[in-house]
């Protein structure tokens, strides 16, 4: 457990938290803790996740919009864009045949790499060279990758 962990969060993890497993209406104390991480600058999303998550799901959009955009969003700058290019160069199938889905994945990883963050995703670890997923790429890149529930464990929260 470390109070210094920082988290680059994928859309799927936000959906796991807000929509699938821990809705704010049923787990308000959890979301108060997550809000605390946001305010400490330790829980953030890429610009692409911000846009993707706000399009897909009402609860996730509502939660994101309770925060000032600059308190939770890491803007895409030249260093992140360069990192994304490298990721897509190494794993071109990450966005191939996705029909607009998962366009933020490389940005989640790039932000984590540039910030020294843990990636938080809802994706399974069943990725491969032919169908790379976030956990597969993180494992190959030496980036810690966890699910939403693991934030609770890593932070040592008790409810």
PDB file of C-alpha atoms in Angstrom:
ATOM      1  CA  UNK A   1       0.000   0.000   0.000  1.00  0.00           C
ATOM      2  CA  UNK A   2       1.228   3.436  -0.827  1.00  0.00           C
ATOM      3  CA  UNK A   3      -0.427   6.790  -0.463  1.00  0.00           C
ATOM      4  CA  UNK A   4       1.741   7.993  -3.329  1.00  0.00           C
ATOM      5  CA  UNK A   5       0.230   5.886  -6.115  1.00  0.00           C
ATOM      6  CA  UNK A   6      -1.131   7.813  -9.052  1.00  0.00           C
ATOM      7  CA  UNK A   7      -3.598   6.411 -11.544  1.00  0.00           C
ATOM      8  CA  UNK A   8      -4.142   6.833 -15.288  1.00  0.00           C
ATOM      9  CA  UNK A   9      -7.713   5.659 -15.724  1.00  0.00           C
ATOM     10  CA  UNK A  10      -9.320   4.078 -18.786  1.00  0.00           C
ATOM     11  CA  UNK A  11     -12.940   4.524 -19.809  1.00  0.00           C
ATOM     12  CA  UNK A  12     -13.667   0.870 -19.042  1.00  0.00           C
ATOM     13  CA  UNK A  13     -12.510   1.337 -15.437  1.00  0.00           C
ATOM     14  CA  UNK A  14     -14.776   4.364 -15.019  1.00  0.00           C
ATOM     15  CA  UNK A  15     -17.651   2.329 -16.404  1.00  0.00           C
ATOM     16  CA  UNK A  16     -16.810  -0.522 -14.029  1.00  0.00           C
ATOM     17  CA  UNK A  17     -16.898   1.920 -11.153  1.00  0.00           C
ATOM     18  CA  UNK A  18     -19.839   4.135 -12.028  1.00  0.00           C
ATOM     19  CA  UNK A  19     -22.064   1.846 -14.074  1.00  0.00           C
ATOM     20  CA  UNK A  20     -21.299  -1.815 -13.489  1.00  0.00           C
ATOM     21  CA  UNK A  21     -20.127  -2.503  -9.942  1.00  0.00           C
ATOM     22  CA  UNK A  22     -19.950   0.502  -7.615  1.00  0.00           C
ATOM     23  CA  UNK A  23     -22.573   3.104  -8.561  1.00  0.00           C
ATOM     24  CA  UNK A  24     -22.205   6.328  -6.659  1.00  0.00           C
ATOM     25  CA  UNK A  25     -25.792   6.133  -5.397  1.00  0.00           C
ATOM     26  CA  UNK A  26     -24.954   2.885  -3.579  1.00  0.00           C
ATOM     27  CA  UNK A  27     -21.273   3.528  -2.702  1.00  0.00           C
ATOM     28  CA  UNK A  28     -21.046   7.243  -1.890  1.00  0.00           C
ATOM     29  CA  UNK A  29     -18.126   6.780   0.549  1.00  0.00           C
ATOM     30  CA  UNK A  30     -16.077   5.091  -2.171  1.00  0.00           C
ATOM     31  CA  UNK A  31     -16.637   7.958  -4.565  1.00  0.00           C
ATOM     32  CA  UNK A  32     -15.765  10.497  -1.858  1.00  0.00           C
ATOM     33  CA  UNK A  33     -12.407   8.707  -1.570  1.00  0.00           C
ATOM     34  CA  UNK A  34     -11.956   8.713  -5.367  1.00  0.00           C
ATOM     35  CA  UNK A  35     -12.839  12.419  -5.410  1.00  0.00           C
ATOM     36  CA  UNK A  36     -10.086  12.888  -2.819  1.00  0.00           C
ATOM     37  CA  UNK A  37      -7.609  11.226  -5.190  1.00  0.00           C
ATOM     38  CA  UNK A  38      -8.738  13.575  -7.965  1.00  0.00           C
ATOM     39  CA  UNK A  39      -8.250  16.606  -5.714  1.00  0.00           C
ATOM     40  CA  UNK A  40      -4.763  15.344  -4.790  1.00  0.00           C
ATOM     41  CA  UNK A  41      -3.903  15.005  -8.495  1.00  0.00           C
ATOM     42  CA  UNK A  42      -3.535  11.232  -8.168  1.00  0.00           C
ATOM     43  CA  UNK A  43      -6.513  10.033 -10.275  1.00  0.00           C
ATOM     44  CA  UNK A  44      -6.714  11.356 -13.800  1.00  0.00           C
ATOM     45  CA  UNK A  45      -7.771  10.627 -17.357  1.00  0.00           C
ATOM     46  CA  UNK A  46      -6.358  11.522 -20.738  1.00  0.00           C
ATOM     47  CA  UNK A  47      -8.233  14.007 -22.904  1.00  0.00           C
ATOM     48  CA  UNK A  48      -9.343  11.102 -25.069  1.00  0.00           C
ATOM     49  CA  UNK A  49     -10.832   9.201 -22.109  1.00  0.00           C
ATOM     50  CA  UNK A  50     -12.619  12.396 -21.038  1.00  0.00           C
ATOM     51  CA  UNK A  51     -14.263  12.655 -24.466  1.00  0.00           C
ATOM     52  CA  UNK A  52     -14.941   8.921 -24.832  1.00  0.00           C
ATOM     53  CA  UNK A  53     -16.453   8.473 -21.354  1.00  0.00           C
ATOM     54  CA  UNK A  54     -18.681  11.540 -21.621  1.00  0.00           C
ATOM     55  CA  UNK A  55     -20.219  10.258 -24.851  1.00  0.00           C
ATOM     56  CA  UNK A  56     -21.050   6.754 -23.681  1.00  0.00           C
ATOM     57  CA  UNK A  57     -22.629   6.734 -20.234  1.00  0.00           C
ATOM     58  CA  UNK A  58     -24.769   9.118 -18.220  1.00  0.00           C
ATOM     59  CA  UNK A  59     -23.471   8.316 -14.711  1.00  0.00           C
ATOM     60  CA  UNK A  60     -19.845   8.446 -15.810  1.00  0.00           C
ATOM     61  CA  UNK A  61     -20.403  11.700 -17.702  1.00  0.00           C
ATOM     62  CA  UNK A  62     -22.163  13.215 -14.699  1.00  0.00           C
ATOM     63  CA  UNK A  63     -19.374  12.199 -12.328  1.00  0.00           C
ATOM     64  CA  UNK A  64     -16.633  13.517 -14.626  1.00  0.00           C
ATOM     65  CA  UNK A  65     -18.435  16.805 -15.024  1.00  0.00           C
ATOM     66  CA  UNK A  66     -18.568  17.325 -11.243  1.00  0.00           C
ATOM     67  CA  UNK A  67     -14.825  17.988 -11.529  1.00  0.00           C
ATOM     68  CA  UNK A  68     -13.132  20.926 -13.121  1.00  0.00           C
ATOM     69  CA  UNK A  69     -11.730  19.557 -16.365  1.00  0.00           C
ATOM     70  CA  UNK A  70      -8.221  20.758 -15.559  1.00  0.00           C
ATOM     71  CA  UNK A  71      -8.313  18.906 -12.209  1.00  0.00           C
ATOM     72  CA  UNK A  72      -8.847  15.482 -13.764  1.00  0.00           C
ATOM     73  CA  UNK A  73      -7.733  15.666 -17.414  1.00  0.00           C
ATOM     74  CA  UNK A  74      -4.153  15.337 -18.585  1.00  0.00           C
ATOM     75  CA  UNK A  75      -3.945  17.287 -21.846  1.00  0.00           C
ATOM     76  CA  UNK A  76      -2.319  15.690 -24.841  1.00  0.00           C
ATOM     77  CA  UNK A  77       0.970  17.492 -25.291  1.00  0.00           C
ATOM     78  CA  UNK A  78       3.869  16.728 -27.609  1.00  0.00           C
ATOM     79  CA  UNK A  79       5.475  14.228 -25.224  1.00  0.00           C
ATOM     80  CA  UNK A  80       2.249  12.245 -24.837  1.00  0.00           C
ATOM     81  CA  UNK A  81       1.543  12.374 -28.569  1.00  0.00           C
ATOM     82  CA  UNK A  82       5.055  11.091 -29.242  1.00  0.00           C
ATOM     83  CA  UNK A  83       4.568   8.286 -26.742  1.00  0.00           C
ATOM     84  CA  UNK A  84       1.233   7.369 -28.371  1.00  0.00           C
ATOM     85  CA  UNK A  85       2.953   7.195 -31.765  1.00  0.00           C
ATOM     86  CA  UNK A  86       5.498   4.804 -30.305  1.00  0.00           C
ATOM     87  CA  UNK A  87       2.815   2.599 -28.746  1.00  0.00           C
ATOM     88  CA  UNK A  88       0.843   2.472 -31.994  1.00  0.00           C
ATOM     89  CA  UNK A  89       4.049   1.783 -33.902  1.00  0.00           C
ATOM     90  CA  UNK A  90       4.742  -1.204 -31.644  1.00  0.00           C
ATOM     91  CA  UNK A  91       1.093  -2.326 -31.466  1.00  0.00           C
ATOM     92  CA  UNK A  92      -0.693  -1.155 -34.624  1.00  0.00           C
ATOM     93  CA  UNK A  93      -3.527  -3.604 -34.024  1.00  0.00           C
ATOM     94  CA  UNK A  94      -4.477  -1.776 -30.831  1.00  0.00           C
ATOM     95  CA  UNK A  95      -6.817   0.411 -32.848  1.00  0.00           C
ATOM     96  CA  UNK A  96      -7.258  -1.768 -35.948  1.00  0.00           C
ATOM     97  CA  UNK A  97     -10.790  -2.957 -36.618  1.00  0.00           C
ATOM     98  CA  UNK A  98     -12.161  -1.309 -33.483  1.00  0.00           C
ATOM     99  CA  UNK A  99     -14.787   0.818 -35.271  1.00  0.00           C
ATOM    100  CA  UNK A 100     -14.031   3.848 -33.114  1.00  0.00           C
ATOM    101  CA  UNK A 101     -13.860   1.916 -29.860  1.00  0.00           C
ATOM    102  CA  UNK A 102     -10.773   1.946 -27.687  1.00  0.00           C
ATOM    103  CA  UNK A 103      -9.301   4.976 -29.414  1.00  0.00           C
ATOM    104  CA  UNK A 104      -8.164   6.232 -26.009  1.00  0.00           C
ATOM    105  CA  UNK A 105      -6.211   3.098 -25.043  1.00  0.00           C
ATOM    106  CA  UNK A 106      -2.806   4.240 -26.279  1.00  0.00           C
ATOM    107  CA  UNK A 107      -3.320   7.592 -24.534  1.00  0.00           C
ATOM    108  CA  UNK A 108      -4.086   5.890 -21.194  1.00  0.00           C
ATOM    109  CA  UNK A 109      -0.813   3.985 -21.458  1.00  0.00           C
ATOM    110  CA  UNK A 110       1.154   7.000 -22.704  1.00  0.00           C
ATOM    111  CA  UNK A 111      -0.072   9.189 -19.836  1.00  0.00           C
ATOM    112  CA  UNK A 112       0.828   6.461 -17.332  1.00  0.00           C
ATOM    113  CA  UNK A 113       4.286   6.098 -18.817  1.00  0.00           C
ATOM    114  CA  UNK A 114       4.991   9.833 -18.849  1.00  0.00           C
ATOM    115  CA  UNK A 115       3.591  10.368 -15.322  1.00  0.00           C
ATOM    116  CA  UNK A 116       4.846   7.168 -13.675  1.00  0.00           C
ATOM    117  CA  UNK A 117       1.251   6.140 -13.023  1.00  0.00           C
ATOM    118  CA  UNK A 118      -0.529   2.848 -12.572  1.00  0.00           C
ATOM    119  CA  UNK A 119      -2.976   2.094 -15.384  1.00  0.00           C
ATOM    120  CA  UNK A 120      -6.524   1.332 -14.247  1.00  0.00           C
ATOM    121  CA  UNK A 121      -8.664  -0.553 -16.762  1.00  0.00           C
ATOM    122  CA  UNK A 122     -11.594  -2.901 -16.929  1.00  0.00           C
ATOM    123  CA  UNK A 123      -9.999  -4.864 -19.757  1.00  0.00           C
ATOM    124  CA  UNK A 124      -9.033  -8.482 -19.243  1.00  0.00           C
ATOM    125  CA  UNK A 125      -5.489  -9.771 -19.445  1.00  0.00           C
ATOM    126  CA  UNK A 126      -6.253 -11.958 -22.457  1.00  0.00           C
ATOM    127  CA  UNK A 127      -4.526  -9.727 -24.984  1.00  0.00           C
ATOM    128  CA  UNK A 128      -1.990 -10.901 -27.546  1.00  0.00           C
ATOM    129  CA  UNK A 129       0.168  -9.587 -30.385  1.00  0.00           C
ATOM    130  CA  UNK A 130      -2.740 -10.031 -32.788  1.00  0.00           C
ATOM    131  CA  UNK A 131      -5.293  -8.517 -30.409  1.00  0.00           C
ATOM    132  CA  UNK A 132      -3.414  -6.324 -27.949  1.00  0.00           C
ATOM    133  CA  UNK A 133      -5.251  -4.968 -24.940  1.00  0.00           C
ATOM    134  CA  UNK A 134      -4.132  -2.475 -22.338  1.00  0.00           C
ATOM    135  CA  UNK A 135      -2.958  -5.069 -19.758  1.00  0.00           C
ATOM    136  CA  UNK A 136      -0.934  -6.926 -22.418  1.00  0.00           C
ATOM    137  CA  UNK A 137       0.849  -3.763 -23.529  1.00  0.00           C
ATOM    138  CA  UNK A 138       1.398  -2.602 -19.940  1.00  0.00           C
ATOM    139  CA  UNK A 139       2.901  -5.942 -18.982  1.00  0.00           C
ATOM    140  CA  UNK A 140       5.286  -5.767 -21.938  1.00  0.00           C
ATOM    141  CA  UNK A 141       6.129  -2.151 -21.125  1.00  0.00           C
ATOM    142  CA  UNK A 142       6.731  -2.655 -17.410  1.00  0.00           C
ATOM    143  CA  UNK A 143       3.755  -0.527 -16.383  1.00  0.00           C
ATOM    144  CA  UNK A 144       1.617  -1.701 -13.479  1.00  0.00           C
ATOM    145  CA  UNK A 145      -1.955  -2.328 -14.598  1.00  0.00           C
ATOM    146  CA  UNK A 146      -4.894  -2.933 -12.258  1.00  0.00           C
ATOM    147  CA  UNK A 147      -8.681  -2.958 -12.137  1.00  0.00           C
ATOM    148  CA  UNK A 148     -10.863  -0.425 -10.322  1.00  0.00           C
ATOM    149  CA  UNK A 149     -11.231  -2.679  -7.252  1.00  0.00           C
ATOM    150  CA  UNK A 150      -7.453  -2.722  -6.903  1.00  0.00           C
ATOM    151  CA  UNK A 151      -7.385   1.020  -6.178  1.00  0.00           C
ATOM    152  CA  UNK A 152      -9.281   0.231  -2.973  1.00  0.00           C
ATOM    153  CA  UNK A 153      -6.690  -2.398  -2.078  1.00  0.00           C
ATOM    154  CA  UNK A 154      -3.686  -0.272  -3.042  1.00  0.00           C
ATOM    155  CA  UNK A 155      -4.973   2.708  -1.064  1.00  0.00           C
ATOM    156  CA  UNK A 156      -5.871   0.540   1.933  1.00  0.00           C
ATOM    157  CA  UNK A 157      -9.404   1.880   2.105  1.00  0.00           C
ATOM    158  CA  UNK A 158     -11.891   0.218   4.452  1.00  0.00           C
ATOM    159  CA  UNK A 159     -15.634   0.720   4.350  1.00  0.00           C
TER     160      UNK A 159
END
